[in-house]
Short mmCIF file of N, CA and C in Angstrom, two decimals:
data_model
loop_
_atom_site.label_atom_id
_atom_site.label_comp_id
_atom_site.label_asym_id
_atom_site.label_seq_id
_atom_site.Cartn_x
_atom_site.Cartn_y
_atom_site.Cartn_z
N MET W 1 -20.73 -19.06 7.12
CA MET W 1 -20.82 -18.09 6.18
C MET W 1 -22.08 -16.90 6.71
N ALA W 2 -21.29 -15.88 6.53
CA ALA W 2 -22.03 -14.34 6.48
C ALA W 2 -23.29 -14.04 6.33
N ARG W 3 -24.20 -13.87 7.30
CA ARG W 3 -25.24 -13.73 6.52
C ARG W 3 -25.86 -12.37 5.61
N LYS W 4 -26.44 -12.30 4.40
CA LYS W 4 -26.56 -11.30 3.73
C LYS W 4 -27.62 -9.67 4.70
N LYS W 5 -26.71 -8.66 4.47
CA LYS W 5 -27.46 -7.69 4.96
C LYS W 5 -28.81 -7.23 4.72
N THR W 6 -29.95 -7.00 5.44
CA THR W 6 -30.77 -6.26 5.33
C THR W 6 -30.64 -4.84 4.65
N ALA W 7 -31.85 -4.45 3.74
CA ALA W 7 -32.02 -3.03 2.93
C ALA W 7 -31.44 -1.90 3.82
N GLU W 8 -32.59 -2.24 5.19
CA GLU W 8 -32.13 -1.28 6.31
C GLU W 8 -30.68 -1.17 6.66
N GLU W 9 -29.86 -2.36 6.75
CA GLU W 9 -28.54 -2.40 7.40
C GLU W 9 -27.61 -1.52 6.61
N LYS W 10 -27.77 -1.41 4.88
CA LYS W 10 -27.33 -1.44 3.83
C LYS W 10 -27.34 0.27 3.82
N ALA W 11 -28.60 0.81 3.82
CA ALA W 11 -29.35 2.04 4.02
C ALA W 11 -28.00 2.52 5.19
N ASP W 12 -28.17 2.08 6.35
CA ASP W 12 -27.58 2.39 7.63
C ASP W 12 -26.26 2.50 7.46
N GLU W 13 -25.90 1.70 6.70
CA GLU W 13 -24.36 1.65 6.22
C GLU W 13 -23.69 3.01 5.49
N GLN W 14 -24.94 2.96 4.75
CA GLN W 14 -24.70 4.11 3.58
C GLN W 14 -24.79 5.26 3.82
N ARG W 15 -25.09 5.47 4.98
CA ARG W 15 -25.90 6.97 5.81
C ARG W 15 -24.39 7.31 6.98
N ARG W 16 -23.66 6.33 7.24
CA ARG W 16 -22.66 6.28 8.59
C ARG W 16 -21.35 6.78 7.17
N TYR W 17 -21.58 6.14 6.21
CA TYR W 17 -20.30 6.59 4.93
C TYR W 17 -20.40 7.84 4.89
N ALA W 18 -21.40 8.36 4.54
CA ALA W 18 -21.83 9.74 4.57
C ALA W 18 -21.30 10.45 5.13
N LEU W 19 -21.80 10.44 6.74
CA LEU W 19 -21.46 11.63 7.94
C LEU W 19 -19.94 11.00 8.17
N ALA W 20 -19.27 10.17 7.91
CA ALA W 20 -17.86 9.98 7.77
C ALA W 20 -17.03 10.93 7.20
N ARG W 21 -17.66 11.00 5.56
CA ARG W 21 -16.94 11.91 4.57
C ARG W 21 -17.24 13.20 5.23
N ALA W 22 -18.23 13.61 5.53
CA ALA W 22 -18.75 14.82 5.83
C ALA W 22 -18.38 15.58 7.22
N ALA W 23 -17.90 14.72 8.13
CA ALA W 23 -17.57 15.48 9.28
C ALA W 23 -17.02 16.46 9.39
N LYS W 24 -17.08 17.79 10.11
CA LYS W 24 -16.29 18.80 10.07
C LYS W 24 -15.47 19.10 10.91
N GLU W 25 -16.23 18.95 12.67
CA GLU W 25 -15.97 19.25 13.93
C GLU W 25 -15.77 18.24 14.59
N GLU W 26 -14.69 18.30 15.41
CA GLU W 26 -14.26 17.15 15.99
C GLU W 26 -15.33 16.38 17.11
N ALA W 27 -16.61 17.07 17.53
CA ALA W 27 -17.47 16.10 17.85
C ALA W 27 -17.98 15.26 16.58
N ASP W 28 -18.31 15.69 15.44
CA ASP W 28 -18.80 14.85 14.44
C ASP W 28 -18.23 13.54 14.29
N PHE W 29 -16.70 13.17 14.62
CA PHE W 29 -16.09 12.07 14.70
C PHE W 29 -16.31 11.22 15.54
N GLU W 30 -16.69 11.57 16.87
CA GLU W 30 -16.91 10.91 18.31
C GLU W 30 -17.58 9.35 17.51
N PRO W 31 -18.51 9.17 16.66
CA PRO W 31 -19.61 8.21 16.58
C PRO W 31 -18.55 7.08 15.93
N PHE W 32 -17.06 7.78 15.23
CA PHE W 32 -16.60 6.82 14.06
C PHE W 32 -15.39 5.68 15.34
N PHE W 33 -15.10 6.81 16.12
CA PHE W 33 -14.14 5.81 17.02
C PHE W 33 -14.41 4.44 17.13
N SER W 34 -15.58 4.05 17.31
CA SER W 34 -16.07 2.73 17.93
C SER W 34 -17.08 2.40 16.90
N ASP W 35 -17.19 2.70 15.44
CA ASP W 35 -18.28 2.21 14.43
C ASP W 35 -17.43 0.82 14.25
N PRO W 36 -18.62 -0.08 13.97
CA PRO W 36 -18.26 -1.67 14.00
C PRO W 36 -17.61 -1.82 12.26
N ASN W 37 -17.68 -1.05 11.90
CA ASN W 37 -17.33 -1.37 10.35
C ASN W 37 -16.06 -0.66 10.43
N GLN W 38 -14.99 -1.36 10.16
CA GLN W 38 -13.76 -0.91 9.99
C GLN W 38 -13.42 0.05 8.84
N ALA W 39 -14.18 -0.43 7.72
CA ALA W 39 -13.61 0.19 6.80
C ALA W 39 -14.20 1.62 6.91
N ILE W 40 -15.51 2.05 7.39
CA ILE W 40 -16.34 3.23 7.78
C ILE W 40 -15.37 4.01 8.73
N ARG W 41 -14.64 3.48 9.56
CA ARG W 41 -13.61 3.93 10.59
C ARG W 41 -12.60 5.03 9.59
N ALA W 42 -12.07 3.46 8.54
CA ALA W 42 -10.97 4.29 7.82
C ALA W 42 -11.42 5.52 6.83
N VAL W 43 -12.68 5.77 6.52
CA VAL W 43 -13.01 6.68 5.71
C VAL W 43 -13.29 8.12 6.52
N ALA W 44 -13.40 8.10 7.88
CA ALA W 44 -13.36 9.30 8.91
C ALA W 44 -11.86 9.47 8.66
N ALA W 45 -11.14 8.30 9.13
CA ALA W 45 -10.03 9.04 9.19
C ALA W 45 -9.20 9.42 8.06
N GLY W 46 -9.63 9.20 7.18
CA GLY W 46 -9.13 10.10 6.12
C GLY W 46 -9.54 11.25 5.45
N ASN W 47 -10.97 11.26 6.05
CA ASN W 47 -11.61 12.96 6.22
C ASN W 47 -10.38 13.91 6.43
N PRO W 48 -10.29 14.41 5.39
CA PRO W 48 -9.75 16.43 4.98
C PRO W 48 -9.43 16.99 6.61
N GLU W 49 -10.86 16.68 6.95
CA GLU W 49 -11.26 17.98 8.13
C GLU W 49 -10.77 17.26 9.46
N ALA W 50 -9.63 16.23 9.23
CA ALA W 50 -9.83 15.37 10.53
C ALA W 50 -8.57 16.30 11.41
N THR W 51 -8.66 16.97 12.50
CA THR W 51 -7.83 17.47 13.20
C THR W 51 -6.20 16.62 13.40
N ALA W 52 -5.41 16.85 13.89
CA ALA W 52 -4.53 16.28 15.12
C ALA W 52 -4.54 15.31 15.64
N ASP W 53 -5.49 15.88 16.58
CA ASP W 53 -6.09 15.36 17.99
C ASP W 53 -7.10 14.25 17.37
N VAL W 54 -7.68 14.34 16.44
CA VAL W 54 -8.71 12.92 16.22
C VAL W 54 -8.07 12.11 15.39
N LEU W 55 -6.93 12.23 14.69
CA LEU W 55 -5.76 11.39 14.16
C LEU W 55 -5.37 10.75 14.85
N ASP W 56 -5.12 11.21 16.10
CA ASP W 56 -4.41 10.83 17.32
C ASP W 56 -5.23 9.35 17.78
N ARG W 57 -6.75 9.73 18.01
CA ARG W 57 -7.34 8.74 18.72
C ARG W 57 -7.56 7.45 17.66
N PHE W 58 -7.70 8.00 16.43
CA PHE W 58 -7.56 7.05 15.46
C PHE W 58 -6.74 5.95 14.80
N ALA W 59 -5.32 6.64 15.94
CA ALA W 59 -4.08 5.96 15.67
C ALA W 59 -4.07 4.61 16.22
N SER W 60 -5.08 4.81 17.51
CA SER W 60 -4.83 3.43 18.11
C SER W 60 -5.92 2.29 17.70
N ASP W 61 -6.76 2.74 16.31
CA ASP W 61 -7.73 1.25 15.86
C ASP W 61 -6.80 0.23 15.37
N ARG W 62 -7.71 -1.10 15.82
CA ARG W 62 -6.52 -2.17 15.75
C ARG W 62 -6.61 -2.55 14.18
N PHE W 63 -7.40 -1.84 13.27
CA PHE W 63 -7.66 -2.31 11.76
C PHE W 63 -6.17 -1.39 11.24
N TRP W 64 -5.65 -1.88 10.30
CA TRP W 64 -3.85 -1.32 9.93
C TRP W 64 -4.78 -0.22 8.42
N GLY W 65 -5.80 -0.47 8.20
CA GLY W 65 -6.30 0.57 6.93
C GLY W 65 -6.79 1.29 7.89
N VAL W 66 -7.37 1.67 8.78
CA VAL W 66 -7.03 2.97 10.07
C VAL W 66 -6.01 4.03 9.92
N GLY W 67 -4.95 2.87 10.30
CA GLY W 67 -3.57 3.37 10.84
C GLY W 67 -2.89 3.94 9.49
N ALA W 68 -3.20 3.40 8.49
CA ALA W 68 -2.67 3.44 7.29
C ALA W 68 -2.79 4.98 6.98
N GLU W 69 -4.22 5.20 6.81
CA GLU W 69 -5.05 6.51 6.17
C GLU W 69 -4.65 7.96 7.36
N VAL W 70 -4.42 7.31 8.43
CA VAL W 70 -3.65 8.46 9.86
C VAL W 70 -2.37 8.71 9.09
N ALA W 71 -1.19 7.69 8.98
CA ALA W 71 0.22 8.00 8.33
C ALA W 71 0.15 8.83 7.35
N LEU W 72 -0.94 8.55 6.42
CA LEU W 72 -0.81 9.41 5.12
C LEU W 72 -1.98 10.79 4.96
N HIS W 73 -2.20 10.82 6.52
CA HIS W 73 -3.20 12.47 6.59
C HIS W 73 -2.17 13.39 6.60
N LYS W 74 -2.92 14.29 6.30
CA LYS W 74 -2.13 16.10 5.91
C LYS W 74 -1.81 16.52 7.41
N ASN W 75 -2.65 16.36 7.97
CA ASN W 75 -2.91 16.91 9.44
C ASN W 75 -2.51 16.10 10.58
N VAL W 76 -2.00 14.90 10.83
CA VAL W 76 -1.21 14.25 11.24
C VAL W 76 -0.37 14.97 11.97
N SER W 77 -0.33 14.59 13.15
CA SER W 77 1.29 15.07 13.96
C SER W 77 2.65 14.14 14.11
N ARG W 78 3.76 15.10 14.57
CA ARG W 78 5.04 14.01 14.18
C ARG W 78 4.82 13.12 15.15
N GLU W 79 4.31 13.52 16.39
CA GLU W 79 4.13 12.47 17.58
C GLU W 79 3.20 11.58 17.53
N THR W 80 2.37 11.64 16.59
CA THR W 80 1.25 10.65 16.43
C THR W 80 2.27 9.65 15.17
N LEU W 81 2.53 10.07 14.73
CA LEU W 81 3.79 9.41 13.52
C LEU W 81 4.71 8.75 14.17
N LEU W 82 5.35 9.01 14.93
CA LEU W 82 6.71 8.55 16.00
C LEU W 82 5.76 6.99 16.51
N ARG W 83 4.26 7.36 17.19
CA ARG W 83 3.98 6.48 17.81
C ARG W 83 3.80 5.26 16.61
N LEU W 84 3.58 5.62 15.91
CA LEU W 84 2.96 4.43 14.91
C LEU W 84 4.25 3.90 14.15
N VAL W 85 5.61 4.18 14.71
CA VAL W 85 6.78 3.33 14.28
C VAL W 85 7.19 2.94 15.52
N GLU W 86 6.71 2.71 16.44
CA GLU W 86 7.26 2.15 17.96
C GLU W 86 7.09 0.33 17.79
N ASP W 87 6.53 -0.29 16.85
CA ASP W 87 6.51 -1.22 16.29
C ASP W 87 6.91 -1.58 14.64
N PRO W 88 8.11 -1.53 14.74
CA PRO W 88 8.61 -2.22 13.19
C PRO W 88 7.74 -3.33 12.26
N ARG W 89 7.32 -4.20 13.42
CA ARG W 89 6.77 -4.84 12.72
C ARG W 89 5.07 -5.10 12.38
N SER W 90 4.85 -3.80 12.54
CA SER W 90 3.27 -3.32 12.40
C SER W 90 2.82 -3.01 11.00
N GLY W 91 3.76 -3.32 10.12
CA GLY W 91 3.53 -3.71 8.88
C GLY W 91 3.32 -2.13 7.74
N VAL W 92 2.05 -2.14 6.95
CA VAL W 92 2.02 -0.75 6.00
C VAL W 92 1.62 0.27 7.03
N VAL W 93 1.33 0.20 8.52
CA VAL W 93 1.16 1.27 8.78
C VAL W 93 2.34 1.89 9.31
N TYR W 94 3.45 0.84 9.80
CA TYR W 94 4.72 1.48 9.80
C TYR W 94 5.45 1.74 9.02
N ARG W 95 5.52 1.26 7.75
CA ARG W 95 6.18 2.11 6.52
C ARG W 95 5.68 3.24 6.08
N GLU W 96 4.28 3.43 6.28
CA GLU W 96 3.67 4.48 5.71
C GLU W 96 3.97 5.65 6.52
N ALA W 97 4.50 5.60 7.93
CA ALA W 97 4.41 6.74 8.85
C ALA W 97 5.86 6.69 8.82
N ARG W 98 6.90 5.94 8.30
CA ARG W 98 8.23 5.71 8.35
C ARG W 98 8.98 6.54 7.27
N LYS W 99 7.79 6.55 6.42
CA LYS W 99 8.35 7.55 5.18
C LYS W 99 7.58 9.03 5.62
N ARG W 100 7.07 9.16 5.88
CA ARG W 100 6.97 10.59 6.67
C ARG W 100 7.68 11.13 7.25
N LEU W 101 8.60 10.42 8.26
CA LEU W 101 9.23 10.72 9.15
C LEU W 101 10.61 10.79 8.62
N GLU W 102 10.98 10.07 7.72
CA GLU W 102 12.40 10.21 6.92
C GLU W 102 12.38 11.26 5.73
N ALA W 103 11.35 12.06 5.82
CA ALA W 103 11.20 13.33 4.63
C ALA W 103 11.03 14.18 5.62
N GLU W 104 10.65 13.95 6.59
CA GLU W 104 10.80 15.21 7.72
C GLU W 104 12.38 14.97 8.38
N GLY W 105 13.58 14.13 8.11
CA GLY W 105 14.65 14.13 8.23
C GLY W 105 14.86 13.36 9.61
N ILE W 106 13.95 12.51 10.24
CA ILE W 106 14.08 11.51 11.06
C ILE W 106 14.74 10.65 10.69
N LEU W 107 15.66 9.74 11.11
CA LEU W 107 16.79 8.72 10.91
C LEU W 107 16.11 7.42 11.58
N PHE W 108 16.13 6.31 10.80
CA PHE W 108 16.11 5.02 11.72
C PHE W 108 17.18 4.27 11.51
N GLY W 109 17.34 3.22 12.83
CA GLY W 109 18.74 2.65 12.67
C GLY W 109 18.03 1.56 12.23
N ASN W 110 19.59 0.11 12.34
CA ASN W 110 19.41 -0.97 11.45
C ASN W 110 18.23 -1.64 12.16
N ASP W 111 17.65 -1.52 13.18
CA ASP W 111 16.67 -2.00 14.08
C ASP W 111 15.15 -1.73 13.92
N GLY W 112 14.97 -0.30 13.60
CA GLY W 112 14.17 -0.23 12.58
C GLY W 112 13.06 0.77 13.67
N PHE W 113 14.30 1.17 14.54
CA PHE W 113 13.19 2.20 15.75
C PHE W 113 13.61 3.60 15.06
N ALA W 114 13.10 4.61 15.73
CA ALA W 114 13.82 5.61 15.19
C ALA W 114 14.87 6.26 16.35
N ILE W 115 15.51 7.28 15.55
CA ILE W 115 16.65 7.55 16.32
C ILE W 115 16.55 9.39 16.76
N TYR W 116 16.77 9.23 18.23
CA TYR W 116 15.79 10.65 18.24
C TYR W 116 17.55 11.59 19.18
N PHE W 117 17.62 12.41 18.69
CA PHE W 117 18.44 13.73 18.84
C PHE W 117 18.36 14.35 19.84
#
């Protein structure tokens, strides 16, 4: 059974959530690439100020919630979306990235992989 967080731990977590939402510059996102809390990483990835480069770094996160935020983000690059669909077995991240790419005219084969022309 997990132990309860202390008041200090809860306050620190809330502070990190606030910083993730408030990040503006690429350097502001740096602490969140390795934050131990996957939900805080997802909030940072969903921040409207995240650039294509920041999102590309978040795309490597092993937590699907972070990848889904990247796939849905308005600033994500086509290259990052294509990387997110490299494995059709990756569930929700794959589906969201594929939807975005199909809306841009990218076709997919029966095997689930993007077709390049």
